[in-house]
XYZ file of C-alpha atoms in Angstrom:
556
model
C -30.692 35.394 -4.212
C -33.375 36.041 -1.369
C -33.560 34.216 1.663
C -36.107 33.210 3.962
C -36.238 32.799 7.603
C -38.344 29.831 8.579
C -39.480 29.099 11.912
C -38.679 25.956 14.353
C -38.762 24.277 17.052
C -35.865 21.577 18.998
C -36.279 18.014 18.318
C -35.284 15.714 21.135
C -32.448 13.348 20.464
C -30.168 14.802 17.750
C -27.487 14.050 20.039
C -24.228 13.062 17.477
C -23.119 9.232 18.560
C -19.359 8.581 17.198
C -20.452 8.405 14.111
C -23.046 11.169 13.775
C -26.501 11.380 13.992
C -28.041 8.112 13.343
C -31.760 7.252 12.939
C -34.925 6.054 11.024
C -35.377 7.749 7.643
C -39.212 8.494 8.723
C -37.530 10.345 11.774
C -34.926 12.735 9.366
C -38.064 13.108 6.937
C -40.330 14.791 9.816
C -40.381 18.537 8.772
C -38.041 20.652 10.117
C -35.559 17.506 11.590
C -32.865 17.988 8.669
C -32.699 21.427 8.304
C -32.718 21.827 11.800
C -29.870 19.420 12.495
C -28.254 20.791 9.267
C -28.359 24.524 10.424
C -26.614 23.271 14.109
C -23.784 21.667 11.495
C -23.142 25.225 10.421
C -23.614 27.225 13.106
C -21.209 25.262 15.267
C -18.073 25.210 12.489
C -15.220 26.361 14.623
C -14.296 29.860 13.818
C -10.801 28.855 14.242
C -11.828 26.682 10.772
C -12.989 29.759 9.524
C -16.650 29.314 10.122
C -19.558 28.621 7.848
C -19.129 32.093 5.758
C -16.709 31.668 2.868
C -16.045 28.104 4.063
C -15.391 25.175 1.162
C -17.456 21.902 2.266
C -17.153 18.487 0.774
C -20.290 16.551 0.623
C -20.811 13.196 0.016
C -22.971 9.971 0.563
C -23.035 6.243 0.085
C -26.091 6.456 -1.878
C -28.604 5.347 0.626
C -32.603 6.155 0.881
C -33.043 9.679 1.467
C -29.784 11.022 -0.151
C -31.234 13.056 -2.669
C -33.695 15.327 -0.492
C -30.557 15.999 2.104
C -28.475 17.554 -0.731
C -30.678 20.054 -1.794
C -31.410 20.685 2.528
C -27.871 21.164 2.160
C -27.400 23.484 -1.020
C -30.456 26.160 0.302
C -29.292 26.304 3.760
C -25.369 26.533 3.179
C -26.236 29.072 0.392
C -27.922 30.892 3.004
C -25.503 30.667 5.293
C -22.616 32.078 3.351
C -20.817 29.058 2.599
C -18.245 29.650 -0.832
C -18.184 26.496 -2.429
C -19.280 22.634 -2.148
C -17.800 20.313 -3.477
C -19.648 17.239 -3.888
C -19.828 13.734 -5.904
C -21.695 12.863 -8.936
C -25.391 11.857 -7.827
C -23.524 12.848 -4.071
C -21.820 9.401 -3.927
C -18.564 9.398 -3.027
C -17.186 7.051 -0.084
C -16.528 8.033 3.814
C -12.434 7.708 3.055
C -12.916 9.498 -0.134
C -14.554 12.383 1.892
C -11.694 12.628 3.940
C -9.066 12.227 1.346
C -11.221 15.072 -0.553
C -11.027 17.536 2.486
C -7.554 17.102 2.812
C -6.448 17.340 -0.825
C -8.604 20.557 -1.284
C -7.988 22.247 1.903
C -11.590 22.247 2.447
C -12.933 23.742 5.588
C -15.088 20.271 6.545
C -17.155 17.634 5.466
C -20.998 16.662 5.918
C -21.466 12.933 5.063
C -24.816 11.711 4.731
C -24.543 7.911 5.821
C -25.263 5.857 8.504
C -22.592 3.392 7.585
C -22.695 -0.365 7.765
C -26.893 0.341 9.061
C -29.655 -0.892 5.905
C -30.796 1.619 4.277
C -34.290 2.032 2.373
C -37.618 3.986 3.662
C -37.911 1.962 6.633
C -34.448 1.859 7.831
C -31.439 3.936 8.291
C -30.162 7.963 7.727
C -27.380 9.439 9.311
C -25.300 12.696 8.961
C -21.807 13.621 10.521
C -19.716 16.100 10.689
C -15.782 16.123 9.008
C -13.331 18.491 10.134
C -10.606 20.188 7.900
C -7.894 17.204 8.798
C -10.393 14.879 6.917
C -11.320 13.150 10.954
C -14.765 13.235 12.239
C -15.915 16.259 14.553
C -14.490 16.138 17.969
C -16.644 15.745 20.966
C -16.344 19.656 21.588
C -18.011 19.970 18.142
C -20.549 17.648 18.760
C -21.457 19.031 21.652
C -21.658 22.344 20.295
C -24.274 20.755 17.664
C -26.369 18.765 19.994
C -27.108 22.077 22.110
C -27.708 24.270 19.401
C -30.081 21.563 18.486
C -31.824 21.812 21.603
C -32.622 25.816 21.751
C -32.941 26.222 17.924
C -35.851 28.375 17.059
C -35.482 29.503 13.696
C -32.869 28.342 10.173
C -32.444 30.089 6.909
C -33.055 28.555 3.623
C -31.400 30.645 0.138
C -34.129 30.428 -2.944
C -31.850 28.790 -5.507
C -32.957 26.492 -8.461
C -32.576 22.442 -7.826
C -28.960 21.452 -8.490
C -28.508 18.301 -11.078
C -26.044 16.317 -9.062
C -26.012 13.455 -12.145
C -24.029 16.210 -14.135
C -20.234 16.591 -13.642
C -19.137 20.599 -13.900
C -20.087 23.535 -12.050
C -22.842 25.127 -10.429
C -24.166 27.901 -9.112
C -26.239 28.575 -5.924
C -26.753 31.977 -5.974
C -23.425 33.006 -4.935
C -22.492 29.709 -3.948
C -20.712 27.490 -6.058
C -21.216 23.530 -6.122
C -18.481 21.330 -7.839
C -20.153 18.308 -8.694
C -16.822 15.919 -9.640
C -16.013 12.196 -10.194
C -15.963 11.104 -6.412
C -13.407 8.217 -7.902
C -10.612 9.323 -9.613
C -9.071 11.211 -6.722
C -9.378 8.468 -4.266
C -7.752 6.225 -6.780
C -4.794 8.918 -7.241
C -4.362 8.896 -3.773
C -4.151 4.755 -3.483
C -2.028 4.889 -6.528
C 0.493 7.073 -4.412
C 0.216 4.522 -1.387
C 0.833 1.164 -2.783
C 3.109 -0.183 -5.566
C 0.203 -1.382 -8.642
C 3.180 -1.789 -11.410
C 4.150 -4.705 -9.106
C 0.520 -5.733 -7.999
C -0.459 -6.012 -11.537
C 2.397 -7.861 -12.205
C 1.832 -10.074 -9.774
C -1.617 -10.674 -10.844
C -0.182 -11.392 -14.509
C 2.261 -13.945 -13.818
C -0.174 -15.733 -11.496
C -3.463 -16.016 -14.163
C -4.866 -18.503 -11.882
C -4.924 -16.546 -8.412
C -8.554 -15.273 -8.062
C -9.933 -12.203 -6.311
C -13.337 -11.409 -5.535
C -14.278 -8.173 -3.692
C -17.667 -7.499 -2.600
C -19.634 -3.934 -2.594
C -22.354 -4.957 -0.800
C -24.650 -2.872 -3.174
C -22.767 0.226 -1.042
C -20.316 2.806 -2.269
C -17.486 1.133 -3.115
C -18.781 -0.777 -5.915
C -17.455 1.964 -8.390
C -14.363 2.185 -6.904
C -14.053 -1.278 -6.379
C -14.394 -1.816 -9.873
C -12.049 1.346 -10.929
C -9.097 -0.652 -8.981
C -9.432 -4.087 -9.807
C -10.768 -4.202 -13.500
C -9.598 -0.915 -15.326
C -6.369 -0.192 -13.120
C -5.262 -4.065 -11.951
C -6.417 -5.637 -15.652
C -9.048 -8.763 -13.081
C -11.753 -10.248 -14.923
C -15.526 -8.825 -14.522
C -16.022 -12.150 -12.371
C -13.725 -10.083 -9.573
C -16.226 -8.173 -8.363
C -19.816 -8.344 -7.483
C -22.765 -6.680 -5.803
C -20.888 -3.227 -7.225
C -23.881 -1.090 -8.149
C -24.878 1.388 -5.470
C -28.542 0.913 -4.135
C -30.611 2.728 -2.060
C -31.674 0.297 0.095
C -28.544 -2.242 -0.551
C -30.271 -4.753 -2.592
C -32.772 -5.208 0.670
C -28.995 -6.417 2.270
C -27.430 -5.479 5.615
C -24.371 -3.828 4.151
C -21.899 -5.010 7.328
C -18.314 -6.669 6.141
C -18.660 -9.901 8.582
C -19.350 -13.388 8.105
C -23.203 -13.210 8.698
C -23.941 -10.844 6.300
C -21.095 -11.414 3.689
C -22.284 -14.831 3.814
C -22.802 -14.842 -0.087
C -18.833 -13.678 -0.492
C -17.756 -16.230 2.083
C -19.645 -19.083 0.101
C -18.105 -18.113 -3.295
C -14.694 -18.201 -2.335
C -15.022 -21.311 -0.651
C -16.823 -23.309 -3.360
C -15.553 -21.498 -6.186
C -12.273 -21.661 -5.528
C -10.888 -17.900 -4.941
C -7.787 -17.179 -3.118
C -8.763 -14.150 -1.813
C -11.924 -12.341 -1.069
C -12.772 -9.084 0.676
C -16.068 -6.728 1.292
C -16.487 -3.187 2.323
C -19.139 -1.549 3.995
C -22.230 0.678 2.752
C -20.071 3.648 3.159
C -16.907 2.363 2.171
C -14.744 2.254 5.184
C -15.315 -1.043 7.137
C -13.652 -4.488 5.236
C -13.237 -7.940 5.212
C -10.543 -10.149 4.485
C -10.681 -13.736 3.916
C -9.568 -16.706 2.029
C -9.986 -19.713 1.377
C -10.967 -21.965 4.724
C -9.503 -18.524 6.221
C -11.570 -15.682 8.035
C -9.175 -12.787 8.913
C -9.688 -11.089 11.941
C -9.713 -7.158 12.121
C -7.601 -7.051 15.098
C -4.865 -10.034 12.849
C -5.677 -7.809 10.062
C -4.374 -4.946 11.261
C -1.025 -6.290 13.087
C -0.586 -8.600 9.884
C -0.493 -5.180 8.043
C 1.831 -3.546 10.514
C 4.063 -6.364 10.374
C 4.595 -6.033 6.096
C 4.288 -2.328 6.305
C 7.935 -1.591 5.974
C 8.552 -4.225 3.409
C 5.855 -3.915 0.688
C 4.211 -0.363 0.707
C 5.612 2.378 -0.586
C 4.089 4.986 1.243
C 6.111 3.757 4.862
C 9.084 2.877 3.247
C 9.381 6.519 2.657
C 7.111 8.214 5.072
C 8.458 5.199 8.124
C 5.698 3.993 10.932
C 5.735 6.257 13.943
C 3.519 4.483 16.141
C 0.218 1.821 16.133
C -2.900 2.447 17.716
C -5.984 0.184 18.084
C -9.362 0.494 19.773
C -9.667 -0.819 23.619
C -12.006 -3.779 22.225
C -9.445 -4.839 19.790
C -6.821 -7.819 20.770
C -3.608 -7.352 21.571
C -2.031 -8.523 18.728
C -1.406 -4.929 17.380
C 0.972 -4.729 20.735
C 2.759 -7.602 19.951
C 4.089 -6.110 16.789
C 4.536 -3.002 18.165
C 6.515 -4.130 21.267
C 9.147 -6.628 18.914
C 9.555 -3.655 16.503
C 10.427 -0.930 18.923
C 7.147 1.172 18.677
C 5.061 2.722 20.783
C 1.423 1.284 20.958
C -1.170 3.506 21.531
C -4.893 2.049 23.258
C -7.557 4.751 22.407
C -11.986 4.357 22.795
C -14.342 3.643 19.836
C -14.302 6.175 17.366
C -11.557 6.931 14.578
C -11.414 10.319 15.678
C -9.313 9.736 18.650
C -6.828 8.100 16.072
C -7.202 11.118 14.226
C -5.401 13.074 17.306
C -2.241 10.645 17.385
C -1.809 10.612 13.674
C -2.103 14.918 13.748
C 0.672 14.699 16.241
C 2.904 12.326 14.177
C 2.596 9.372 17.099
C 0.464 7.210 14.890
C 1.080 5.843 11.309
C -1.014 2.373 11.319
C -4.559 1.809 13.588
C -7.566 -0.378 13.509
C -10.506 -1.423 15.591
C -12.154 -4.566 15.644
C -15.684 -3.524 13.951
C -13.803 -4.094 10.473
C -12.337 -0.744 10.678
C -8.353 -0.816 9.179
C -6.984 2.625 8.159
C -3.764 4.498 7.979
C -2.238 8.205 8.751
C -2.856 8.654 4.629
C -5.934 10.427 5.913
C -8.029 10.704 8.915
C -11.242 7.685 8.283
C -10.808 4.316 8.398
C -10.357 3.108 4.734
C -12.350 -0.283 3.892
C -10.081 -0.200 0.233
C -7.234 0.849 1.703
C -6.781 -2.221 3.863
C -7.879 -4.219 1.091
C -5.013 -3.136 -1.330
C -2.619 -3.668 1.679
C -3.180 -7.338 1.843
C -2.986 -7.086 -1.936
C 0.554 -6.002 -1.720
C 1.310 -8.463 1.173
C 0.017 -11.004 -0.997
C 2.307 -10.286 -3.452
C 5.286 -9.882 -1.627
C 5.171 -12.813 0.048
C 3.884 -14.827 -3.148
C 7.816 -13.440 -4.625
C 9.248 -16.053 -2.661
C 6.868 -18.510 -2.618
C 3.168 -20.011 -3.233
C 1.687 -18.472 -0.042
C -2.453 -18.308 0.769
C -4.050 -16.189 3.074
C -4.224 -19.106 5.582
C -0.211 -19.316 5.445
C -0.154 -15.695 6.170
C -1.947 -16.161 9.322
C -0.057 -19.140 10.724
C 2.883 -17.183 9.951
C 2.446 -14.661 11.623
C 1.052 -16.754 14.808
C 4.522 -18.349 14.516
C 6.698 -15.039 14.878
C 3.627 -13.278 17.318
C 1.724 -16.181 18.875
C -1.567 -16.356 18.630
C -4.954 -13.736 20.418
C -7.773 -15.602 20.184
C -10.302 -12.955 19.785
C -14.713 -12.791 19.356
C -17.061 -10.545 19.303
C -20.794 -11.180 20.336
C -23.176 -8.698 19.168
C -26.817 -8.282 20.736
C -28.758 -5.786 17.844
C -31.678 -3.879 19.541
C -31.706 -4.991 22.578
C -34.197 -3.406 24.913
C -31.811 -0.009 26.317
C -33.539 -0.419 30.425
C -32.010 -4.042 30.604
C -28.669 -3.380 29.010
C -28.334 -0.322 31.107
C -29.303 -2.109 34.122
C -26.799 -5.220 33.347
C -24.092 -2.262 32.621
C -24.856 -0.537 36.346
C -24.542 -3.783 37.922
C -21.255 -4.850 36.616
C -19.794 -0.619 37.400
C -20.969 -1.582 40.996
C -18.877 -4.390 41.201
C -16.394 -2.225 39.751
C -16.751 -0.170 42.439
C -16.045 -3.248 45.087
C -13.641 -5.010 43.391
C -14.470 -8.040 44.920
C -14.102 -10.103 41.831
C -10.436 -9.665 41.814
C -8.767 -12.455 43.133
C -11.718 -14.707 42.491
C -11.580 -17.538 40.245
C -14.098 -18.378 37.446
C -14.302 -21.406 34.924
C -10.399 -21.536 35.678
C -9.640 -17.816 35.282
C -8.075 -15.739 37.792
C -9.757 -11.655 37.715
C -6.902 -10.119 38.198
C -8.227 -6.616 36.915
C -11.730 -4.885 36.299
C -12.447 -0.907 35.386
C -14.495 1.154 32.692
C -11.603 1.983 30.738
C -10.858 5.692 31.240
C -8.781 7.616 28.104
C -6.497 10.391 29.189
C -5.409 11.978 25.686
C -1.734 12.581 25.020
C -2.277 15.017 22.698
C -5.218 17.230 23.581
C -5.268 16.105 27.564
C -9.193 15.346 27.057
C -10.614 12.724 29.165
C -12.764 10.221 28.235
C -14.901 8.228 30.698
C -16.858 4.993 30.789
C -15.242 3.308 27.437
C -15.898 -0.528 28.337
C -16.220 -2.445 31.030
C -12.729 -4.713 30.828
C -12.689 -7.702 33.185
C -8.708 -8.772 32.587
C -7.922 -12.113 33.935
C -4.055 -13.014 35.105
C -3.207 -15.212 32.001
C -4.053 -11.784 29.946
C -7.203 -13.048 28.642
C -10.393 -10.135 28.559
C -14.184 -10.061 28.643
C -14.946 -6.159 27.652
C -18.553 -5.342 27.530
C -19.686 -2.171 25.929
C -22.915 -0.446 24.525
C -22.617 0.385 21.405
C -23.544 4.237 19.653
C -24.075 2.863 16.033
C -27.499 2.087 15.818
C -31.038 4.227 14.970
C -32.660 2.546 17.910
C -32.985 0.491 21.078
C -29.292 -1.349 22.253
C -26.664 -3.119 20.741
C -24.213 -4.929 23.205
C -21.334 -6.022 22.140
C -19.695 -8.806 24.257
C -15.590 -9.247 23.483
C -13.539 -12.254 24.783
C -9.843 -12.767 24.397
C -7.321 -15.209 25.155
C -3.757 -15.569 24.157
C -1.618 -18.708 23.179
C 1.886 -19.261 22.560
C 1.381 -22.507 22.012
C 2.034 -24.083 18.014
C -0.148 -26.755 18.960
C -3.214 -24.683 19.452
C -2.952 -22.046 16.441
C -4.823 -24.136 13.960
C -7.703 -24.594 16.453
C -11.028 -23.216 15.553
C -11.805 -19.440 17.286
C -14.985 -20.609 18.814
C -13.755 -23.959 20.355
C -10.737 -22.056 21.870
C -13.053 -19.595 23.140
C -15.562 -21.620 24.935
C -14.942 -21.606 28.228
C -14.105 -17.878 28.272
C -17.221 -17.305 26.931
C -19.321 -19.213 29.156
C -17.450 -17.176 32.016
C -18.217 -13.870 30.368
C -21.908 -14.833 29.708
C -22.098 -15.739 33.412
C -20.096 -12.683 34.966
C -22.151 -10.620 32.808
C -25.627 -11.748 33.461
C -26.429 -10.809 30.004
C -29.062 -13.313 29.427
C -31.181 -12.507 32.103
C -31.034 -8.822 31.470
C -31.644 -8.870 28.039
C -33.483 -11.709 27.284
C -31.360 -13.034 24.697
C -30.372 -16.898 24.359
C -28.186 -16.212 21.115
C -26.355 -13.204 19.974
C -27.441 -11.588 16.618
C -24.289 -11.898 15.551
C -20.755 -13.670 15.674
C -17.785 -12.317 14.428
């Protein structure tokens, strides 16, 4: 095997977000862009992980535009570097969670995902590529920091002559020394869930209630395959469970994001035809949705709902117990409610999984979720889109033993025992960055002064305001500038943040929440509830005259 040293030069910008480096597939297809960012990947593998020479890497994708190129990038360079063995999925799709569970299983040194998540894919949309450690959880900010300036002085990266690998055929490889494991990116991920959740008693379930429908929806993303592997070959559903399971490049020309805008077409079926229960997952597999029917399940209910039934329907904490819950700052408060009335310690962390990833290490952290539609467990270190899915499976039917019970009666249930967080989410997509950094400075000035507190708007009290600050309990890392949180006296929150997901311009995503033990008031409709919290945020926040926009993008 030769190898050649090629000449380079930095590219601005590959600066990893918390989700990896994100952009335009015409920007990853300039020459020299991949490799280069690919070469930082390797160089900056901790040597307490063993480094890049000798190391076993798990590769895998959610079959977006572009996917093919990066994983022969990948085979010359890590060939060149020294690496022993990949280990990657048939045609290099395997899910985000499936990476993870993959790293952990085989003691692999890392991960490199090529996704850029819930973003469209197709030639004139979205790449990304990340970084996994060897707990399965995405690079720390020490790592990705070590990437972004090796990115910035990089001058040269090597590249191994080895032949074109055939990632369509199962077996393996070789790469000069290198060897490359292409497997079935399924069946262990489906293992895995099988050792999680009780499917003799699912299926069960499903066969003594013939006329309880299920539809889950792949979104032309990932899952589709494994979506299908659970419900149809293991669970015995009809081919009408599923739909939109074939993996496409560009997602069927579909934004591949779990929420009620663009799951509309899932959200529709149930209603009119009838399911009890639909969910979605994301173009890489570890975002969901949960709804049924007349009910939309929030991720911040979803996750405390889950908490709740933990102990009493999934095998995996009956035996393993729940040490602690965590949950994003965005995300309500109703995680804390369930923590607080069953005696654990609740844990409030930034955006980004992998500062769950640091509780769960430490054994402080068994259950987590954020409000973006990300639900996951300490099983292993991603959110898991299928994971929560087959948890509200097996809540389903639990509570179905006793009882006819929808998704709808779980909710008020549980608003009956917890009360009630009335929780949106307003997102602003590409938003011009000047003005939303500009509407962000003002509001960290007034920070600064505090002279909101005490003041009274639309009927709420400030009592609070701050850019939430993370101190971690494990590591004793500090993070800065989370969110601005404006936290009235009656509990309820406006946090505004700018979000590190997208390829290009701004996203700002707007949160309100407000809280009601009341009986009277859990049936009422999110947005009505909302209202007058909203119009306070929208005028604390200035956001229309910074950024132009009348209407959010989306609703959730």
């Amino acid at each position: 095997m030769s190898v050649s040293v090629v000449a380079t030069t930095p590219f601005e910008g590959q600066k990893p977000g918390t989700s990896g480096l994100r952009k335009r597939v015409k920007i990853f297809q300039q020459q020299h862009y991949t490799e280069n960012f690919i070469q930082a990947i390797l160089s900056s593998i901790p040597e307490a992980e063993g480094g890049a020479e000798g190391a076993t890497l798990v590769v895998g994708g959610d079959g977006r535009y572009y996917l093919d190129e990066v994983l022969q990038i990948i085979v010359k360079i890590a060939a060149a570097a020294g690496v022993s063995r990949l280990i990657v999925g048939k045609d290099g799709i395997v899910s985000t969670p499936a990476v993870s569970n993959l790293i952990r299983k085989y003691k692999a040194t890392g991960g490199i995902l090529l996704t850029a998540s819930h973003n469209p894919g197709g030639p004139d949309n979205d790449f990304g590529i990340k970084y996994n450690m060897s707990n399965g959880g995405p690079a720390p900010e020490n790592v990705t920091d070590r990437i972004y300036e090796i990115t910035k002085t990089i001058t040269e990266y090597k590249v191994a002559d080895v032949p074109k690998i055939d990632f369509s055929q199962l077996g393996s490889h070789k790469a000069g020394a290198m060897v490359v494991d292409v497997i079935d990116g399924v069946t262990d991920y489906v293992d895995m869930l099988k050792s999680i959740f009780d499917f003799d008693t699912i299926k069960q379930f499903f066969a003594t209630n013939p006329q309880f429908k299920v539809l889950f929806d792949g979104m032309n993303g990932v899952t589709g395959p494994y979506g299908r592997r659970v419900f149809i070959e293991e669970l015995g559903l009809d081919e009408s469970s599923v739909m939109r399971s074939t993996p496409l490049p560009d997602f069927g020309g579909e934004h591949p994001d779990p929420n009620l805008t663009y799951a509309s077409d899932l959200v529709e079926r149930v209603n009119k035809e009838g399911y009890d229960f639909g969910a979605a997952s994301d173009g890489d597999g570890d975002r969901n949705m949960i709804i049924g029917k007349g009910a939309f399940v929030t991720p911040s209910d979803s996750v405390a709902i889950i908490a709740h039934y933990a102990r009493e329907c999934i095998p995996y904490f009956q035996k393993n117990g729940v040490h602690g819950l965590a949950r994003s700052m965005p995300t309500s408060l109703a995680l804390d409610r369930v923590a607080e009335k069953q005696g654990l310690v609740a844990y409030e962390v930034p955006t980004g999984w992998k500062f769950f990833g640091n509780l769960m290490d430490a054994q402080k952290c068994s259950i987590c979720g954020e409000e973006s539609f990300g639900t996951g467990s300490d099983h292993i270190r991603e959110k898991d889109g299928v994971w929560a899915i087959m948890a509200w499976i097996s809540i389903l039917a639990h509570v179905n033993k006793e009882k006819p019970t929808s998704v709808h009666d779980i909710l008020q249930k549980h608003y009956q025992i917890y009360g009630r967080n009335f929780f949106s989410r307003y997102d602003y997509e590409d938003v011009e960055s000047q003005g939303a950094d500009e509407m962000v400075a003002r509001l960290r000035k007034l920070i600064d002064t505090q002279e909101w507190v005490g003041q009274t708007f639309g009927g709420f009290t400030v009592k609070t305001m701050d850019d939430f600050t993370y101190n971690d309990p494990i590591d004793g890392s500090v993070s800065k500038k989370q969110g601005i949180r404006i936290i009235f006296e009656d509990t309820s929150r406006i946090v505004i943040r700018l979000s590190g997901t997208g390829s290009q311009g701004a996203t700002v995503r707007l949160y309100v929440e407000k809280y009601s033990d009341n009986p009277a008031e859990y049936p009422a409709d999110t947005q009505e509830a909302l209202k007058p919290l909203i119009d306070v945020a929208l005028q604390l926040s200035q956001l229309e005259q910074f950024t132009g926009r009348k209407t959010p993008t989306v609703i959730t």
